[in-house]
Amino acid sequence: MIGRFASVAALIAEQRPEVPVHLLRPHRVAETARAFVAGFPGDVLFAVKCNAHPLVLQTLRAEGVRSFDVASPHEIRRVREAVPDGVMFYHHPAKTPAQIQFAVDHGVGYFAVDCIAELEKLAAVAGRRAVPMVRLAIPKGTGAVYDLSTKFGAPPDVFVATLRRAVELGMAPGVTFHVGSQCLDPEAFRLGIRLACALLEGAGVEVKLMDIGGGFPAYYRTTDAPPLASFFAVIDEARRQWAAPRGIRLLCEPGRGLVAEGGSLLARVILRKPEAVYLNDGIFGGLTEVYWGKDELSLPYRALAGDGSLRGGPTRALIAYGPTCDGNDRLPYALDLPAEVTDGDYIEFNLIGAYGREMAARYNGMVSEAVAVIDADFAGHMTREAA
Ligand SMILES: *Cc1c(COP(=O)(O)O)cnc(C)c1O
């Protein structure tokens, strides 16, 4: 942590950072967490993989998010350190016995499984008091940018067989699914809840918990999705219709939708050429997800001069290269930047609070652990911060 600053301008004026800096805005994380806790008809977990910074975890805890979706011993350790009383769900459906044992030793009680083999492994290591959360694959075409049911999730027959086997083993299973990340259509959640409840009905298995996953969108420049409240309204309708009558409590485990707005990335212009800028961060660093999401995750950004003031004036499209020597290290779209942008300027990319710092590699020895807290909101695409 390099410090806390009233604004990005103040950080630049004071430090002129040489390395990329991940800017956290805990007040934005807190505000979104309050909206989730107040609006979601059930318990809100946080998917730790998208941002495990202790300040993020602690801010969420302070706003009533007590439970965390983790996928590795390292994530379990990070949650235990930052939030000692955090409740953890080990929602990776493929674990080694040693990983399961590690989780049990750290007080984890809930484990995703998506087949009988993983269920039996869990029962053998953790015993029948562990709660298997059986993961259902969601059919394609739910309006999400990323499909999260290609790798994990049981098809209906395996889902039912795994639930029945859990009951045979004397376990009390729950259910989980994920509609896909950056889901633009609230109806996807209705479909998931209805499908899971119909399969439970057919299987004759009763469960108490249904975790409907993450997938809530962040509002990128090109995102055409209704507001979060619309997602909560559809989910509550589906809950009343299918889940509540069976005595099922809903959980959700958003990552992106909770914390994307809580962080931005401050990259420095190393070199300006007439048609391009070479930045000190790129697709192998904090901007990894831009490579995968392309225009669908189009980030708001703005250019600041070396004294922290906003760059303005006529703009032109500039190619943006990252710092490594790899020819692929280039943003998938040109940046529309003020023509006067020059060496030593900064570009701040917003909506990097999710899948930013966590995804960064250390290719070519280029890695930055620098984090700063900013009290001002991101000012908007190419706009000046309020004084
Ligand atoms: C990544 C992931 C999430 C979070 O997804 P978002 O789209 O960021 O909300 C939740 N649950 C599981 C199991 C995941 O793998």
Coordinates of C-alpha atoms and ligand atoms in Angstrom, one line a residue:
M1 CA 0.0 0.0 0.0
I2 CA 1.6 3.3 -1.1
G3 CA -0.9 5.5 0.7
R4 CA -4.3 7.1 0.8
F5 CA -5.0 10.1 -1.4
A6 CA -7.9 12.6 -1.8
S7 CA -7.8 12.2 -5.6
V8 CA -5.8 10.6 -8.4
A9 CA -4.4 14.1 -9.2
A10 CA -3.0 14.3 -5.7
L11 CA -1.4 10.9 -6.0
I12 CA 0.3 11.7 -9.3
A13 CA 1.4 15.2 -8.1
E14 CA 3.0 13.7 -4.9
Q15 CA 4.5 10.4 -6.2
R16 CA 4.7 10.3 -10.0
P17 CA 4.6 6.5 -9.8
E18 CA 6.9 4.7 -12.2
V19 CA 5.1 1.4 -11.8
P20 CA 1.4 0.6 -12.5
V21 CA -0.7 1.4 -9.4
H22 CA -4.0 -0.3 -8.6
L23 CA -6.3 2.3 -7.1
L24 CA -8.9 1.0 -4.6
R25 CA -12.0 3.0 -3.8
P26 CA -13.4 1.2 -0.7
H27 CA -16.3 3.7 -0.5
R28 CA -17.5 2.4 -3.8
V29 CA -17.2 -1.2 -2.7
A30 CA -19.1 -0.4 0.4
E31 CA -21.9 1.3 -1.5
T32 CA -22.4 -1.6 -3.9
A33 CA -22.2 -4.1 -1.0
R34 CA -25.0 -2.2 0.7
A35 CA -27.1 -2.4 -2.5
F36 CA -26.6 -6.1 -2.7
V37 CA -27.2 -6.8 1.0
A38 CA -30.4 -4.7 1.0
G39 CA -31.7 -5.8 -2.4
F40 CA -30.8 -9.5 -2.8
P41 CA -33.5 -11.8 -1.4
G42 CA -31.1 -14.1 0.5
D43 CA -27.4 -14.2 1.6
V44 CA -24.7 -12.4 -0.3
L45 CA -21.3 -14.2 -0.6
F46 CA -18.2 -12.6 -2.3
A47 CA -16.3 -14.5 -5.0
V48 CA -12.8 -14.0 -3.8
K49 CA -11.0 -14.8 -7.1
C50 CA -11.9 -11.4 -8.6
N51 CA -10.2 -9.3 -5.9
A52 CA -8.7 -10.7 -2.7
H53 CA -7.1 -7.5 -1.4
P54 CA -7.6 -7.5 2.4
L55 CA -9.1 -4.0 2.3
V56 CA -11.7 -5.2 -0.1
L57 CA -12.5 -8.3 2.0
Q58 CA -12.7 -6.2 5.2
T59 CA -14.8 -3.5 3.5
L60 CA -17.3 -6.2 2.4
R61 CA -17.4 -7.7 5.9
A62 CA -18.1 -4.4 7.5
E63 CA -21.1 -4.0 5.2
G64 CA -22.6 -7.4 6.1
V65 CA -21.0 -9.7 3.5
R66 CA -19.8 -12.5 5.8
S67 CA -19.4 -15.4 3.4
F68 CA -16.8 -16.0 0.8
D69 CA -16.5 -18.2 -2.3
V70 CA -12.9 -19.6 -2.4
A71 CA -11.2 -21.9 -4.8
S72 CA -7.8 -22.7 -3.4
P73 CA -5.9 -23.1 -0.1
H74 CA -4.2 -19.7 -0.9
E75 CA -7.6 -18.0 -1.1
I76 CA -8.7 -19.7 2.1
R77 CA -5.6 -18.3 3.8
R78 CA -6.2 -14.8 2.5
V79 CA -9.8 -14.8 3.8
R80 CA -8.8 -16.2 7.2
E81 CA -6.2 -13.5 7.6
A82 CA -8.4 -10.6 6.5
V83 CA -11.7 -11.8 7.9
P84 CA -11.1 -14.3 10.8
D85 CA -14.9 -15.0 11.2
G86 CA -15.6 -15.3 7.5
V87 CA -17.7 -18.3 6.4
M88 CA -16.2 -20.0 3.4
F89 CA -17.7 -22.0 0.5
Y90 CA -15.0 -24.0 -1.4
H91 CA -16.7 -23.7 -4.7
H92 CA -14.1 -25.3 -7.0
P93 CA -15.6 -28.6 -8.2
A94 CA -12.2 -30.4 -8.6
K95 CA -10.1 -30.6 -5.5
T96 CA -7.3 -32.9 -4.2
P97 CA -7.9 -34.8 -0.9
A98 CA -5.1 -32.6 0.6
Q99 CA -6.9 -29.4 -0.5
I100 CA -10.2 -30.7 1.0
Q101 CA -8.3 -31.5 4.3
F102 CA -6.7 -28.1 4.3
A103 CA -10.2 -26.5 4.0
V104 CA -11.7 -28.7 6.8
D105 CA -8.7 -27.7 9.0
H106 CA -9.5 -24.1 8.3
G107 CA -13.2 -24.4 9.2
V108 CA -14.7 -24.6 5.7
G109 CA -18.0 -26.5 5.7
Y110 CA -19.4 -26.1 2.2
F111 CA -17.9 -27.7 -1.0
A112 CA -19.0 -27.6 -4.6
V113 CA -19.1 -30.9 -6.4
D114 CA -20.4 -31.7 -9.9
C115 CA -20.1 -35.5 -10.1
I116 CA -20.3 -38.6 -7.9
A117 CA -16.5 -39.1 -7.9
E118 CA -15.9 -35.7 -6.3
L119 CA -18.8 -36.2 -3.9
E120 CA -17.4 -39.5 -2.7
K121 CA -13.9 -38.0 -2.3
L122 CA -15.4 -35.2 -0.2
A123 CA -17.3 -37.6 2.0
A124 CA -14.2 -39.8 2.5
V125 CA -12.0 -36.8 3.5
A126 CA -14.4 -34.4 5.2
G127 CA -17.1 -36.8 6.5
R128 CA -20.8 -36.5 6.1
R129 CA -21.2 -33.3 8.0
A130 CA -19.6 -31.4 5.1
V131 CA -22.3 -29.9 2.9
P132 CA -21.9 -30.8 -0.8
M133 CA -23.2 -28.0 -3.0
V134 CA -24.0 -29.9 -6.2
R135 CA -23.3 -27.7 -9.2
L136 CA -25.8 -27.7 -12.1
A137 CA -24.7 -26.8 -15.6
I138 CA -26.8 -24.0 -17.1
P139 CA -27.9 -24.3 -20.7
K140 CA -26.2 -22.0 -23.2
G141 CA -27.6 -18.7 -24.4
T142 CA -28.3 -17.0 -21.1
G143 CA -27.0 -13.6 -22.2
A144 CA -23.7 -13.8 -20.4
V145 CA -20.4 -12.6 -21.9
Y146 CA -18.6 -15.7 -20.4
D147 CA -20.1 -19.1 -20.3
L148 CA -19.2 -20.7 -17.0
S149 CA -20.9 -24.1 -17.6
T150 CA -18.5 -25.4 -20.3
K151 CA -15.9 -26.6 -17.8
F152 CA -17.9 -27.2 -14.6
G153 CA -21.5 -28.1 -13.8
A154 CA -23.4 -31.4 -14.0
P155 CA -25.9 -32.1 -16.8
P156 CA -29.4 -32.8 -15.4
D157 CA -28.9 -36.6 -15.1
V158 CA -25.6 -36.4 -13.3
F159 CA -27.0 -33.6 -11.1
V160 CA -29.8 -35.8 -9.9
A161 CA -27.6 -38.8 -9.4
T162 CA -25.1 -36.8 -7.4
L163 CA -27.8 -35.4 -5.2
R164 CA -29.3 -38.8 -4.6
R165 CA -25.9 -40.3 -3.8
A166 CA -25.3 -37.5 -1.2
V167 CA -28.5 -38.4 0.5
E168 CA -27.5 -42.1 0.5
L169 CA -24.2 -41.1 2.1
G170 CA -26.1 -39.3 4.9
M171 CA -25.2 -35.8 3.7
A172 CA -27.5 -32.8 3.5
P173 CA -26.7 -31.4 0.0
G174 CA -27.3 -27.9 -1.4
V175 CA -27.4 -26.7 -5.0
T176 CA -25.4 -24.2 -6.9
F177 CA -25.0 -22.9 -10.4
H178 CA -23.5 -20.0 -12.3
V179 CA -25.4 -18.3 -15.2
G180 CA -22.1 -17.0 -16.7
S181 CA -20.1 -13.9 -16.0
Q182 CA -21.3 -10.4 -17.0
C183 CA -24.8 -11.7 -17.5
L184 CA -26.9 -9.0 -19.2
D185 CA -30.3 -10.7 -18.9
P186 CA -32.0 -11.1 -15.5
E187 CA -34.2 -13.9 -17.0
A188 CA -31.1 -16.2 -16.9
F189 CA -31.5 -16.3 -13.1
R190 CA -35.2 -17.2 -13.4
L191 CA -34.3 -20.0 -15.7
G192 CA -31.6 -21.4 -13.4
I193 CA -33.8 -21.3 -10.3
R194 CA -36.8 -22.9 -12.2
L195 CA -34.6 -25.6 -13.8
A196 CA -32.9 -26.5 -10.5
C197 CA -36.2 -26.6 -8.6
A198 CA -37.8 -28.8 -11.3
L199 CA -34.9 -31.3 -11.1
L200 CA -35.1 -31.4 -7.3
E201 CA -38.8 -32.1 -7.6
G202 CA -38.2 -34.9 -10.0
A203 CA -35.3 -36.3 -7.9
G204 CA -37.4 -36.3 -4.8
V205 CA -34.5 -34.7 -2.9
E206 CA -35.0 -31.8 -0.5
V207 CA -32.3 -29.1 -0.1
K208 CA -32.2 -26.0 2.1
L209 CA -29.7 -23.9 0.2
M210 CA -29.5 -22.8 -3.4
D211 CA -26.6 -20.6 -4.4
I212 CA -27.4 -18.9 -7.7
G213 CA -23.8 -17.9 -8.3
G214 CA -22.4 -14.6 -9.6
G215 CA -22.8 -13.1 -13.1
F216 CA -24.3 -9.7 -12.0
P217 CA -23.0 -7.2 -14.5
A218 CA -20.7 -4.2 -14.1
Y219 CA -21.6 -1.3 -16.3
Y220 CA -18.9 -1.0 -18.9
R221 CA -19.1 1.7 -21.6
T222 CA -20.9 -0.6 -24.0
T223 CA -23.0 -2.6 -21.5
D224 CA -26.6 -2.7 -22.3
A225 CA -28.1 -4.3 -19.1
P226 CA -30.9 -3.2 -16.8
P227 CA -29.9 -2.0 -13.3
L228 CA -29.1 -4.4 -10.5
A229 CA -32.6 -3.8 -8.9
S230 CA -34.1 -5.5 -12.0
F231 CA -32.0 -8.6 -11.4
F232 CA -33.1 -8.7 -7.7
A233 CA -36.8 -8.3 -8.7
V234 CA -36.7 -11.2 -11.2
I235 CA -34.8 -13.4 -8.7
D236 CA -37.3 -12.6 -6.0
E237 CA -40.2 -13.5 -8.2
A238 CA -38.6 -16.8 -9.1
R239 CA -37.7 -17.4 -5.4
R240 CA -41.4 -16.9 -4.4
Q241 CA -42.7 -19.1 -7.2
W242 CA -40.3 -22.1 -6.9
A243 CA -37.8 -21.9 -4.1
A244 CA -39.7 -20.6 -1.1
P245 CA -42.5 -23.2 -1.3
R246 CA -39.8 -25.9 -1.0
G247 CA -38.2 -24.2 2.0
I248 CA -35.1 -23.3 0.0
R249 CA -33.0 -20.2 1.0
L250 CA -31.1 -18.4 -1.8
L251 CA -27.5 -17.3 -1.7
C252 CA -25.6 -15.5 -4.4
E253 CA -21.8 -15.1 -4.9
P254 CA -21.1 -12.1 -7.1
G255 CA -17.6 -11.0 -7.9
R256 CA -17.6 -8.5 -10.8
G257 CA -20.9 -6.9 -9.9
L258 CA -19.8 -6.2 -6.4
V259 CA -16.4 -4.8 -6.8
A260 CA -15.6 -3.8 -10.4
E261 CA -16.4 -0.2 -9.6
G262 CA -14.2 -0.3 -6.5
G263 CA -10.9 -0.1 -8.4
S264 CA -9.1 1.5 -11.3
L265 CA -5.7 1.1 -12.8
L266 CA -3.2 3.9 -13.2
A267 CA -0.8 3.2 -16.0
R268 CA 2.0 5.4 -17.2
V269 CA 3.0 6.4 -20.7
I270 CA 6.5 5.1 -21.2
L271 CA 6.8 6.3 -24.8
R272 CA 4.7 8.2 -27.2
K273 CA 5.0 7.6 -30.9
P274 CA 2.8 9.6 -33.4
E275 CA 0.3 6.7 -33.7
A276 CA 0.8 4.8 -30.5
V277 CA 1.4 4.9 -26.7
Y278 CA 3.6 2.3 -24.9
L279 CA 2.2 1.9 -21.4
N280 CA 3.7 0.3 -18.3
D281 CA 0.8 -2.1 -18.0
G282 CA -1.1 -4.3 -20.5
I283 CA -2.8 -7.5 -21.3
F284 CA -0.3 -9.6 -19.3
G285 CA -0.7 -7.4 -16.3
G286 CA -3.7 -5.6 -14.8
L287 CA -5.5 -5.3 -18.2
T288 CA -5.6 -9.1 -18.8
E289 CA -9.3 -9.2 -18.9
V290 CA -9.5 -6.5 -21.6
Y291 CA -7.9 -9.1 -24.0
W292 CA -10.7 -11.6 -23.3
G293 CA -13.6 -9.2 -23.0
K294 CA -12.7 -6.9 -25.9
D295 CA -15.5 -4.4 -26.7
E296 CA -17.9 -6.1 -24.3
L297 CA -15.8 -5.0 -21.4
S298 CA -15.0 -1.6 -22.7
L299 CA -13.3 0.3 -19.9
P300 CA -13.9 4.0 -19.2
Y301 CA -10.5 5.8 -19.1
R302 CA -9.0 9.3 -19.0
A303 CA -5.6 10.8 -19.6
L304 CA -3.7 12.8 -16.9
A305 CA -0.5 14.9 -17.4
G306 CA 2.6 14.3 -15.3
D307 CA 1.4 17.0 -12.8
G308 CA -1.9 15.2 -12.3
S309 CA -4.0 17.6 -14.4
L310 CA -6.5 16.3 -16.9
R311 CA -5.4 16.1 -20.5
G312 CA -8.0 17.6 -22.9
G313 CA -8.3 19.0 -26.4
P314 CA -8.7 17.2 -29.7
T315 CA -8.3 13.5 -29.6
R316 CA -7.0 10.8 -31.9
A317 CA -7.1 7.1 -31.9
L318 CA -3.8 5.7 -30.6
I319 CA -2.7 2.1 -30.4
A320 CA -2.0 1.1 -26.8
Y321 CA 0.9 -1.3 -26.3
G322 CA 1.8 -2.9 -23.0
P323 CA 5.3 -3.1 -21.6
T324 CA 6.4 -6.7 -22.4
C325 CA 8.4 -7.6 -25.5
D326 CA 5.6 -9.8 -26.7
G327 CA 4.0 -8.6 -29.9
N328 CA 0.6 -9.7 -28.6
D329 CA 0.9 -7.2 -25.8
R330 CA -1.5 -4.6 -27.2
L331 CA -5.0 -3.6 -26.2
P332 CA -7.7 -5.0 -28.5
Y333 CA -9.0 -1.5 -29.3
A334 CA -7.4 1.8 -29.9
L335 CA -7.6 4.4 -27.2
D336 CA -9.2 7.7 -28.2
L337 CA -6.7 10.0 -26.4
P338 CA -5.9 13.7 -26.4
A339 CA -3.4 14.3 -29.2
E340 CA -1.1 16.0 -26.8
V341 CA -0.5 12.9 -24.7
T342 CA 3.2 12.4 -24.1
D343 CA 5.8 10.4 -22.2
G344 CA 5.3 10.6 -18.4
D345 CA 1.5 11.1 -18.7
Y346 CA -0.9 8.6 -17.1
I347 CA -3.9 6.7 -18.3
E348 CA -6.5 5.7 -15.6
F349 CA -8.7 2.8 -16.6
N350 CA -11.8 2.4 -14.5
L351 CA -13.8 -0.8 -13.6
I352 CA -10.7 -2.8 -12.8
G353 CA -11.7 -3.6 -9.2
A354 CA -12.7 -7.0 -10.5
Y355 CA -10.4 -9.3 -12.4
G356 CA -7.6 -6.7 -12.5
R357 CA -4.7 -7.2 -10.1
E358 CA -5.7 -10.8 -9.4
M359 CA -5.2 -11.8 -13.1
A360 CA -1.8 -10.1 -13.6
A361 CA 1.1 -12.4 -14.6
R362 CA 4.8 -11.5 -14.1
Y363 CA 5.8 -11.9 -17.7
N364 CA 9.2 -10.3 -18.6
G365 CA 9.6 -9.5 -14.9
M366 CA 6.9 -6.9 -15.2
V367 CA 4.7 -7.0 -12.2
S368 CA 3.4 -4.3 -9.7
E369 CA 2.1 -4.8 -6.3
A370 CA 1.5 -1.1 -5.8
V371 CA -1.9 -0.3 -4.4
A372 CA -3.3 3.1 -3.3
V373 CA -6.6 4.2 -1.8
I374 CA -8.4 7.0 -3.5
D375 CA -11.2 8.9 -1.7
A376 CA -12.7 10.6 -4.8
D377 CA -14.9 8.7 -7.3
F378 CA -13.6 8.0 -10.8
A379 CA -14.7 11.1 -12.6
G380 CA -16.1 9.5 -15.7
H381 CA -14.8 8.8 -19.2
M382 CA -12.3 11.6 -20.0
T383 CA -13.6 14.0 -17.4
R384 CA -12.0 16.0 -14.6
E385 CA -12.3 15.0 -11.0
A386 CA -14.4 17.2 -8.8
A387 CA -12.2 19.5 -6.7
Ligands
LIG1 C1 -15.9 -16.6 -10.9 C2 -17.0 -17.2 -10.1 C3 -17.9 -16.3 -9.4 C4 -18.0 -14.8 -9.7 O1 -18.5 -14.5 -10.9 P1 -18.8 -13.0 -11.4 O2 -19.3 -13.2 -12.8 O3 -17.6 -12.3 -11.2 O4 -19.9 -12.5 -10.5 C5 -18.9 -16.9 -8.6 N1 -18.9 -18.3 -8.4 C6 -18.0 -19.1 -9.0 C7 -18.0 -20.5 -8.7 C8 -17.0 -18.6 -9.9 O5 -16.1 -19.4 -10.5

